[in-house]
CSV table of C-alpha atoms in Angstrom, one decimal:
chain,number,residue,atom,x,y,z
A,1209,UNK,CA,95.1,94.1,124.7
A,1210,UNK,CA,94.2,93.5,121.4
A,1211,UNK,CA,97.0,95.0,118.8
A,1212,UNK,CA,95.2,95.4,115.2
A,1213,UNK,CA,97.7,96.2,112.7
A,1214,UNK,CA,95.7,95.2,109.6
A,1215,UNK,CA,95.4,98.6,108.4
A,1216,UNK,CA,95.5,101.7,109.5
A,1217,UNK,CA,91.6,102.2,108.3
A,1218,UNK,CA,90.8,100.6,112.3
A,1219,UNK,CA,91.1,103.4,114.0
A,1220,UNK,CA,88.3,105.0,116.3
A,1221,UNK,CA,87.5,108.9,116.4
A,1222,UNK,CA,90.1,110.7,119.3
A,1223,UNK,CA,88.0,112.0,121.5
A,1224,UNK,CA,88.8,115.4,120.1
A,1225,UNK,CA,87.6,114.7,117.1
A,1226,UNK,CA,84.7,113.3,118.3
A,1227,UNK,CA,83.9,116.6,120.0
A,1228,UNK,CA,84.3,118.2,116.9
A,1229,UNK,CA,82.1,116.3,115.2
A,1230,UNK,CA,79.4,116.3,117.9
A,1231,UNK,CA,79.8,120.0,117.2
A,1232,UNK,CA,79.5,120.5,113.8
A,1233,UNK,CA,77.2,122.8,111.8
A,1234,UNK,CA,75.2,120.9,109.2
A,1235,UNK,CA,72.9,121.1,106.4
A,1236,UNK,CA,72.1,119.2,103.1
A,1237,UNK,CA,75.2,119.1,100.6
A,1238,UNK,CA,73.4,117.6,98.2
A,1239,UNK,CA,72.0,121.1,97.8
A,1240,UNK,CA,75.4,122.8,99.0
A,1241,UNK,CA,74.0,123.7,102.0
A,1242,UNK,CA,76.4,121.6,104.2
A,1243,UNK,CA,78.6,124.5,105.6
A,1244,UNK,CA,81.4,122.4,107.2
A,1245,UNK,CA,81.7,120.3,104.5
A,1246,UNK,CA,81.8,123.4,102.0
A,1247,UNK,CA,84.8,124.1,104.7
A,1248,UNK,CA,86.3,120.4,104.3
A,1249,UNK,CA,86.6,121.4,100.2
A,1250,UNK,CA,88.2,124.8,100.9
A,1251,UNK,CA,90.5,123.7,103.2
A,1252,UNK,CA,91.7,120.7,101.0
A,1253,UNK,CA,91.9,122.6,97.9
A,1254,UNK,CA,94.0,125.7,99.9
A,1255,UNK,CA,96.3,122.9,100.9
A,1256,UNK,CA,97.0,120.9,97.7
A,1257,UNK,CA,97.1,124.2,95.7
A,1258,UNK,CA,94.5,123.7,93.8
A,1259,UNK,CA,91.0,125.4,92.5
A,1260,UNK,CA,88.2,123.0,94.0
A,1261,UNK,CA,87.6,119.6,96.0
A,1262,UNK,CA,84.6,117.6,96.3
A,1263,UNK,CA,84.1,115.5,99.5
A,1264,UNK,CA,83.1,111.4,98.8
A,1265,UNK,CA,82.9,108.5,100.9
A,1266,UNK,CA,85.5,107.0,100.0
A,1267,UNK,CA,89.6,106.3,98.5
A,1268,UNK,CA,88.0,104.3,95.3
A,1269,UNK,CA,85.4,106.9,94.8
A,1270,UNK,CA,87.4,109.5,94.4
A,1271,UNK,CA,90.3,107.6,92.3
A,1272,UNK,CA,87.5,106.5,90.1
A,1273,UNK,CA,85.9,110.0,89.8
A,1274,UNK,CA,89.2,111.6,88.8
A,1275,UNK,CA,89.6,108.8,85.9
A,1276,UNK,CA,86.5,109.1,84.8
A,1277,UNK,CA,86.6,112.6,84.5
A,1278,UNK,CA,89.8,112.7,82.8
A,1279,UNK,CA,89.0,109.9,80.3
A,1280,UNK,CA,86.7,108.8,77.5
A,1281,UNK,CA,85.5,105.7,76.5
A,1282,UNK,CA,88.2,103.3,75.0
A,1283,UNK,CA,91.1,105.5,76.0
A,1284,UNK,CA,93.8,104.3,78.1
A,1285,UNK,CA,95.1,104.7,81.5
A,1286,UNK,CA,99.3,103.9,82.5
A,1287,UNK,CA,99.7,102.7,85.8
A,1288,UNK,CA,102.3,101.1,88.3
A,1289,UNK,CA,100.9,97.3,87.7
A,1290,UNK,CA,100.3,96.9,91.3
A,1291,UNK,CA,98.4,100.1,91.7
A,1292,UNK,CA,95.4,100.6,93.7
A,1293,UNK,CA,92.9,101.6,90.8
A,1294,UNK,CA,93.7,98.4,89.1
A,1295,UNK,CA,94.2,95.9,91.8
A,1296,UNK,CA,91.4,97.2,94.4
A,1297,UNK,CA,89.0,99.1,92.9
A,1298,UNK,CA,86.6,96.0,91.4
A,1299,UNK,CA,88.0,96.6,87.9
A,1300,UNK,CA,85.9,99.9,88.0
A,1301,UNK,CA,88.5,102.0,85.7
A,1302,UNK,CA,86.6,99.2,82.8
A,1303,UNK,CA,83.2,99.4,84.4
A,1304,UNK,CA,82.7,102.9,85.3
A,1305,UNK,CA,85.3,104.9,82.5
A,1306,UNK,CA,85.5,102.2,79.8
A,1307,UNK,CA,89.0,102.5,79.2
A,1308,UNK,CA,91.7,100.0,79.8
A,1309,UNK,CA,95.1,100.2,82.0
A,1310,UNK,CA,98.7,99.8,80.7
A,1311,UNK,CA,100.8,98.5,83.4
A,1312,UNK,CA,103.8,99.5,84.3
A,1313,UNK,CA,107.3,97.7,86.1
A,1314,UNK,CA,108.3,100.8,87.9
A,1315,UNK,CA,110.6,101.1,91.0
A,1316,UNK,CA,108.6,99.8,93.5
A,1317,UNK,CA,105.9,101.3,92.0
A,1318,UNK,CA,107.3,104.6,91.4
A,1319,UNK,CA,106.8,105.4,87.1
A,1320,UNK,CA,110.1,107.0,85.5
A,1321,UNK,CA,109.5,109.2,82.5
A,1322,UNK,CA,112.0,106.6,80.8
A,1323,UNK,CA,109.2,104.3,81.3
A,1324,UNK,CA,106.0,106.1,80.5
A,1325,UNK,CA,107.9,107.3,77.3
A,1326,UNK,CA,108.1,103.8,76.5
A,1327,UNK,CA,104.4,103.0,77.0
A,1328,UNK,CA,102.7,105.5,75.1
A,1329,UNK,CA,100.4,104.3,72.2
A,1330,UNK,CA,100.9,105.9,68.7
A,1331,UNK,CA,97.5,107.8,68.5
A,1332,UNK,CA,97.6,107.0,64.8
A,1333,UNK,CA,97.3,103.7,65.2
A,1334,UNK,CA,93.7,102.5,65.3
A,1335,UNK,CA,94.7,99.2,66.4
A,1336,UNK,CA,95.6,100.8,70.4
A,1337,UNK,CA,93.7,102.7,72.3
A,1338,UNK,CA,94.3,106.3,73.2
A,1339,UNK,CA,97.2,106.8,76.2
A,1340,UNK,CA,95.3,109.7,77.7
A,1341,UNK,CA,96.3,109.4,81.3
A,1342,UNK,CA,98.8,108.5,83.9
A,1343,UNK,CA,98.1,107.9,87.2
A,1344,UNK,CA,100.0,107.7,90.1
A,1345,UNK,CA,100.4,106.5,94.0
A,1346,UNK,CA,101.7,107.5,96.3
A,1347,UNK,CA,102.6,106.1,98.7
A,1348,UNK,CA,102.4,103.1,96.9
A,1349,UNK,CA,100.3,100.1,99.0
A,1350,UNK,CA,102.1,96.8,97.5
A,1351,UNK,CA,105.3,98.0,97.7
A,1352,UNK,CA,105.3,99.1,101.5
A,1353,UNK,CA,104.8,102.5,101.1
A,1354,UNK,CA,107.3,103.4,98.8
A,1355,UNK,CA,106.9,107.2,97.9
A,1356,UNK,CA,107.9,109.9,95.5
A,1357,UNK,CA,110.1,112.8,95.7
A,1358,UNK,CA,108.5,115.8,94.5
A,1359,UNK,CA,111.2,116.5,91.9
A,1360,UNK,CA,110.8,113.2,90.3
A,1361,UNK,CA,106.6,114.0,90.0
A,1362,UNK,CA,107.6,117.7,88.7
A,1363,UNK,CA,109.7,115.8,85.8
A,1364,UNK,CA,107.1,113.1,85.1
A,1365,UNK,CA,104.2,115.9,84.9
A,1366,UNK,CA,105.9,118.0,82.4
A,1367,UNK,CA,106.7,114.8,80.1
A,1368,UNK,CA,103.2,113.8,80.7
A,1369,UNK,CA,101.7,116.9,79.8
A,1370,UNK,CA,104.3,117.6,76.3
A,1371,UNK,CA,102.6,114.3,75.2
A,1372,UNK,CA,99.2,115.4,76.1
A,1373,UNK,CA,98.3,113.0,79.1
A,1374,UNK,CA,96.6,114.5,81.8
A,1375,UNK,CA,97.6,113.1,84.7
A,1376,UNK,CA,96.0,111.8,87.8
A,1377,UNK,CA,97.3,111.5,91.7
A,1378,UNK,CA,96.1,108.9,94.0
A,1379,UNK,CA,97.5,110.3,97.4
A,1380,UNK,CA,95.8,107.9,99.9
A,1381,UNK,CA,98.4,107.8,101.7
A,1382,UNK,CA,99.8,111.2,100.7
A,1383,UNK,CA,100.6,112.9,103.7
A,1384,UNK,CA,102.8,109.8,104.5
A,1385,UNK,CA,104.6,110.7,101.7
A,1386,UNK,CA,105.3,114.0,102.5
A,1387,UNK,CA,106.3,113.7,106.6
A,1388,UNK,CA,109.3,111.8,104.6
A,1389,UNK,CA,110.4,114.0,101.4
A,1390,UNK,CA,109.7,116.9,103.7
A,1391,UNK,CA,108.0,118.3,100.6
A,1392,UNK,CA,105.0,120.9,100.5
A,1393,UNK,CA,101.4,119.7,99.6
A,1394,UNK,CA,100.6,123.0,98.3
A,1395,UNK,CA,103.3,122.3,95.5
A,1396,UNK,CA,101.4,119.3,94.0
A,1397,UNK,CA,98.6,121.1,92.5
A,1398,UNK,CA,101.0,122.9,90.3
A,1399,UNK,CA,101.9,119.0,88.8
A,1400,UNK,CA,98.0,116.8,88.8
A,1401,UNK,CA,94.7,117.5,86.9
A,1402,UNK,CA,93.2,115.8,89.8
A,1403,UNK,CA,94.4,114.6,93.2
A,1404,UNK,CA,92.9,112.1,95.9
A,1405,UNK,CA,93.8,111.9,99.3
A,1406,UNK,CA,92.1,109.6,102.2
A,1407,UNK,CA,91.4,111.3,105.5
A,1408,UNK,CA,90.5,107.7,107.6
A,1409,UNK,CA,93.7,106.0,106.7
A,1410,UNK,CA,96.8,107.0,108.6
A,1411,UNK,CA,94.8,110.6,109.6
A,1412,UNK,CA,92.4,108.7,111.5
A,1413,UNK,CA,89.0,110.0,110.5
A,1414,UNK,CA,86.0,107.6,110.7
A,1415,UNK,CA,85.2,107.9,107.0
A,1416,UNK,CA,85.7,109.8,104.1
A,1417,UNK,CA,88.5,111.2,100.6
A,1418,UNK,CA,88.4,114.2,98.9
A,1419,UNK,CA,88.7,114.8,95.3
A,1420,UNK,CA,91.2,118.3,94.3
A,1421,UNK,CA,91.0,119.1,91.0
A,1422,UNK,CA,91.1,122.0,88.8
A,1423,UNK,CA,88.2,124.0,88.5
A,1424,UNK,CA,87.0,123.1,84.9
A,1425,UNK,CA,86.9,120.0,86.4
A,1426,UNK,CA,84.5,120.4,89.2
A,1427,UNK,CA,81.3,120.3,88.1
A,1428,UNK,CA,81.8,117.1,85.9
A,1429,UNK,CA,83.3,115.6,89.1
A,1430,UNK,CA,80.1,116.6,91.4
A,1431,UNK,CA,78.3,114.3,88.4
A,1432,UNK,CA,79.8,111.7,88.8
A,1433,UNK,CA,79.6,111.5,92.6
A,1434,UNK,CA,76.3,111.8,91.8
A,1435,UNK,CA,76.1,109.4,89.4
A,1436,UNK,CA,78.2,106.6,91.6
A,1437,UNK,CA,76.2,107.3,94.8
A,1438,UNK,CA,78.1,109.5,96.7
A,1439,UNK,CA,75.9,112.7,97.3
A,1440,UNK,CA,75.8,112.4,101.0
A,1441,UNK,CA,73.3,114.5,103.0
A,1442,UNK,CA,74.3,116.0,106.2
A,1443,UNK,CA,78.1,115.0,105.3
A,1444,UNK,CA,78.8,118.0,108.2
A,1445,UNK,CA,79.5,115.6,110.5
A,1446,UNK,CA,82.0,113.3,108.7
A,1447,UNK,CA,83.6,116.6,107.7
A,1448,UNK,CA,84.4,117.8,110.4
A,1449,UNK,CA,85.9,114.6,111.8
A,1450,UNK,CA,88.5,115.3,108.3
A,1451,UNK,CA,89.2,118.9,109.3
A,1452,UNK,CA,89.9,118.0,112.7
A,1453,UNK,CA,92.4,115.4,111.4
A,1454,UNK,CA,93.8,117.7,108.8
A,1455,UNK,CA,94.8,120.2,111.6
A,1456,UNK,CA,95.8,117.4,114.2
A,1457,UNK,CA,96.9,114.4,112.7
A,1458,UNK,CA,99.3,115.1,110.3
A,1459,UNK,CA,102.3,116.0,112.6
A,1460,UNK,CA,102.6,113.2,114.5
A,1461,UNK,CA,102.8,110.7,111.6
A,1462,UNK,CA,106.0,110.6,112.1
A,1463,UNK,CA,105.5,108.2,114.9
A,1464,UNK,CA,103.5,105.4,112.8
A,1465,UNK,CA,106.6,105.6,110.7
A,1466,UNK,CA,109.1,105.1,113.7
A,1467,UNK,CA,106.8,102.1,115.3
A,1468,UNK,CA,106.8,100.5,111.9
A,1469,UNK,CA,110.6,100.6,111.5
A,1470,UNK,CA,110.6,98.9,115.0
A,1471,UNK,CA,108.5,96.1,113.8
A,1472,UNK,CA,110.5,95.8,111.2
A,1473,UNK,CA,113.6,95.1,113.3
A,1474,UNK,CA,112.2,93.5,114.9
A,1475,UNK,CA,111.2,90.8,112.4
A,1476,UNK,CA,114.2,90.6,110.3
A,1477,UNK,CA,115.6,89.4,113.4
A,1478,UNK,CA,113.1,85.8,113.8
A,1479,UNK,CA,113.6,82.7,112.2
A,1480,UNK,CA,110.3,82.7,110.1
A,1481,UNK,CA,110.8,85.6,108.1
A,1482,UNK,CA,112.1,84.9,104.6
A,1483,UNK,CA,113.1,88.6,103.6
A,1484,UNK,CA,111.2,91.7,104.1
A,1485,UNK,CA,110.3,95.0,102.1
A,1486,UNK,CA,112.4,98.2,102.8
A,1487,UNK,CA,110.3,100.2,105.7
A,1488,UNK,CA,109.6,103.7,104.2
A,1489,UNK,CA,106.4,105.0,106.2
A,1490,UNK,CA,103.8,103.3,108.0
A,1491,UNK,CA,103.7,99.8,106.1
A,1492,UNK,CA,105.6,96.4,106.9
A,1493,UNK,CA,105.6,93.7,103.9
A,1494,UNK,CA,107.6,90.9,104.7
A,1495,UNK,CA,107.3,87.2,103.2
A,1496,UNK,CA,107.2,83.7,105.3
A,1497,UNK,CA,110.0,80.9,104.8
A,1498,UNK,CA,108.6,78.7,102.4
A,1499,UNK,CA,107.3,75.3,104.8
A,1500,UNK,CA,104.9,77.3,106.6
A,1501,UNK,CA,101.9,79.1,105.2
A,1502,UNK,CA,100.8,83.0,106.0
A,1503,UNK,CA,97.6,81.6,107.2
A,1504,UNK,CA,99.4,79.8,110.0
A,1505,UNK,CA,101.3,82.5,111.1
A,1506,UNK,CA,98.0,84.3,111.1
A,1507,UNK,CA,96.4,82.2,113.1
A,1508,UNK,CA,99.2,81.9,115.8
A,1509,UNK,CA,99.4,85.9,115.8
A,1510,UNK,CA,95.5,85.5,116.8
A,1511,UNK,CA,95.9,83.5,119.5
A,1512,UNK,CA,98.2,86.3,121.0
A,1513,UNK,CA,95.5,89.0,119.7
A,1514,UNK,CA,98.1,90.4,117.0
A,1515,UNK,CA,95.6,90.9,113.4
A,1516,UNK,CA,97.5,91.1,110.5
A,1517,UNK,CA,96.4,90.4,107.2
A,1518,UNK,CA,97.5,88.3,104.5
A,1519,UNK,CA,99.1,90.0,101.3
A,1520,UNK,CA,100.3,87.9,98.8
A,1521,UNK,CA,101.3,83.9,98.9
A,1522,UNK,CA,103.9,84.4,101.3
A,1523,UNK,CA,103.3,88.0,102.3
A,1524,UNK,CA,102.1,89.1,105.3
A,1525,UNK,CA,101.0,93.2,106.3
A,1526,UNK,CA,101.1,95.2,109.3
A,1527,UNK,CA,100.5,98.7,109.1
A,1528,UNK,CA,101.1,101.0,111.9
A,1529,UNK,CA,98.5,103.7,112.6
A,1530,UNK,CA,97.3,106.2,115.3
A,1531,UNK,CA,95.4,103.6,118.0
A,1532,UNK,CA,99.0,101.6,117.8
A,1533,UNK,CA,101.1,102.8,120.4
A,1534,UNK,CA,104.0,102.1,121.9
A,1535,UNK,CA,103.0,99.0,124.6
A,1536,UNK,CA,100.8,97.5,121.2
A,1537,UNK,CA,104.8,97.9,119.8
A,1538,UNK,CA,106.3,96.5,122.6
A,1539,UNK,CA,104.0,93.4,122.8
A,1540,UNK,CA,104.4,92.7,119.2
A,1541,UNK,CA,107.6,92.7,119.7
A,1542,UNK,CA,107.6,90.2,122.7
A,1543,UNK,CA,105.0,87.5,120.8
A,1544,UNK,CA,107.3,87.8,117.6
A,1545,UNK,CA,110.8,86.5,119.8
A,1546,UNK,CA,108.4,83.7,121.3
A,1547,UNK,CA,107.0,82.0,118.2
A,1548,UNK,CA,108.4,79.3,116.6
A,1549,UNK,CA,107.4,77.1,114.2
C-alpha cells in the first residue's frame, strides 16, 4: 500500500466522477460552445456570489489572470510574504503584470487591516509604485492551512476598498476554509473583485480552477487566458469532472481535516519531531530535530512507501486528501512509532 501524502493534487477521478465525465456533453469553448463548461462557470459564479467565472487549467493561471486584470504596469501588489503568487507562481506577478509585491508579516499569513494600513504607498510619491491591490490566501499553504474568518475578510475589504485597492482572493484551498469557519461561499463575492478557487486540490478533480469575478471584468479576463494559453477546446470533459466535485466533494472534507489532526498526534508524540505547525484543515507542517536532515527522513518514509515532500530546511509536509483513508492513517501512524534515528 503505498500512502502519498505529498499533496492533495494526487488524487485519481472516483469512479463517479469518472462516469460523469465519460458522460459529458462537449463542444469547442474556445468558441463558447462547450455547454458543460459554460455550466462549470454558472455554477461557480452562483456559488461565490458573483457575476461571471472563467474556467483555466490551472491554480497559477487563474491567480495570475486576476492580477493582471486588476493591475497596470508598475503598480503594486500587498501580500502575505509567503503567499502563493509570490513564492510559486515563477515570479509571474513581474513577468506577466509588471508590477511588484509588498510583503507582508501577517498572522500566519492572515493580513490585518492594521497591517495593510501600514503598507500602503503615498500615491504622490513618484519614488513608490502604486499600492493598487491586495491579495489574499486562503487557506494559506506555508502556514499549514491557516484560514480566515469571514468577518475579519469583510473588515479588510472595506479598508481596502476606502483606500482604493481592489482586492484579489486566492481560494485554492477555499472550501477548506469554509468546512471550518462554517461560513457561506456565496458571502465572498460581496468582499473580492476577483476570486480563484482549485477544483483538483482537496475536491479531487483531475485538473482544472476557476476564475469569479465581477462582470466588468470578464471579458479582459477571457484575454488573458487567451493570451497565457489557456483557451482549452473540448474543456467539457474536465468540467464536468469539477461539477461532479463541487456537488460531491465538498461535504466530506471534513474527514481530510480529521485524518490530518491524527497525523498530527500522532507526530508530536516521536522523538524526531522538533515542533510542529498548529493543524487547521488538511495540512501537517512540522520541522526535524536539528542532527538529522528532512531528506533522511524522506528517504526512510520511502522505504515504508509513505511520500511526503520536503518544505523548508527542516520542514517536512503531508497533506491529507480524498484517496487517504483511514488504513493509509493507520499505517502512517504505525511506521512513525517504529522509526528511529
Amino acid at each position: 500500500m503505498i500512502v502519498d501524502l505529498r499533496s492533495d493534487t494526487v488524487t485519481k477521478p472516483t469512479k463517479g466522477m469518472h462516469e460523469a465525465m465519460m458522460n459529458a456533453e462537449v463542444g469547442d469553448d474556445v468558441f463558447g460552445e462547450d455547454p458543460s463548461v459554460k455550466a462549470l462557470e454558472k455554477k461557480c459564479a452562483s456559488m461565490l456570489g458573483m457575476d461571471a467565472a472563467i474556467f483555466c487549467p490551472s491554480g497559477t493561471m487563474t491567480n495570475q489572470i486576476g492580477i493582471k486584470i486588476l493591475t497596470q504596469p508598475y503598480d503594486e501588489v500587498i501580500c502575505y510574504k509567503g503567499s502563493h503568487i509570490y513564492k510559486y507562481e515563477g515570479g509571474g506577478v513581474a513577468g506577466n503584470s509588471l508590477a511588484s509585491v509588498r510583503l507582508l508579516e501577517g498572522n500566519r499569513g492572515r493580513l490585518s487591516v492594521e497591517e495593510i494600513a501600514a503598507n500602503i504607498n503615498n500615491i504622490q510619491d513618484a519614488h513608490q509604485p502604486i499600492s493598487s491591490v491586495v491579495s489574499l490566501e486562503n487557506t494559506v499553504v506555508r502556514e499549514a492551512g491557516s484560514y480566515y474568518y469571514l468577518k475579519d475578510i469583510a473588515s479588510i475589504s472595506a479598508f481596502a476598498r476606502s483606500k482604493g485597492l481592489k482586492i484579489h482572493l486566492d481560494g485554492a484551498r477555499f472550501f477548506n476554509a469554509l468546512t471550518e469557519t462554517g461560513d457561506h461561499a456565496i458571502d465572498y463575492g460581496n468582499y473580492f473583485d476577483s476570486i480563484s478557487i482549485c477544483l483538483s486540490k482537496g475536491l479531487g478533480a483531475p485538473v482544472g480552477s476557476v476564475l469569479v469575478c465581477k462582470k466588468e471584468l470578464e471579458t479582459k479576463a477571457r484575454r488573458m487566458r487567451k493570451v497565457f494559453g489557456g483557451g482549452m477546446r473540448q474543456a467539457g470533459f474536465l468540467a464536468a469532472a469539477g461539477i461532479y466535485a463541487l456537488n460531491n466533494h465538498i461535504k466530506r472534507l471534513n474527514e481530510d481535516h480529521i485524518r490530518a489532526a491524527e497525523l498530527g498526534k500522532s507526530l508530536g508524540s516521536v522523538s524526531w519531531v522538533k515542533s510542529l505547525m498548529p493543524i487547521d484543515t488538511n495540512m501537517v507542517i512540522f520541522s526535524v530535530i536539528d542532527h538529522i536532515s528532512p531528506e533522511q527522513l524522506l528517504s526512510k518514509l520511502a522505504e515504508h512507501d509513505i511520500k511526503a515532500i520536503k518544505f523548508g530546511a527542516q520542514e517536512i509536509r503531508m497533506v491529507t486528501h480524498l484517496d487517504f483513508d483511514d488504513s493509509m492513517l493507520e499505517k502512517a501512524v504505525n511506521v512513525f512509532k517504529k522509526l528511529s534515528f
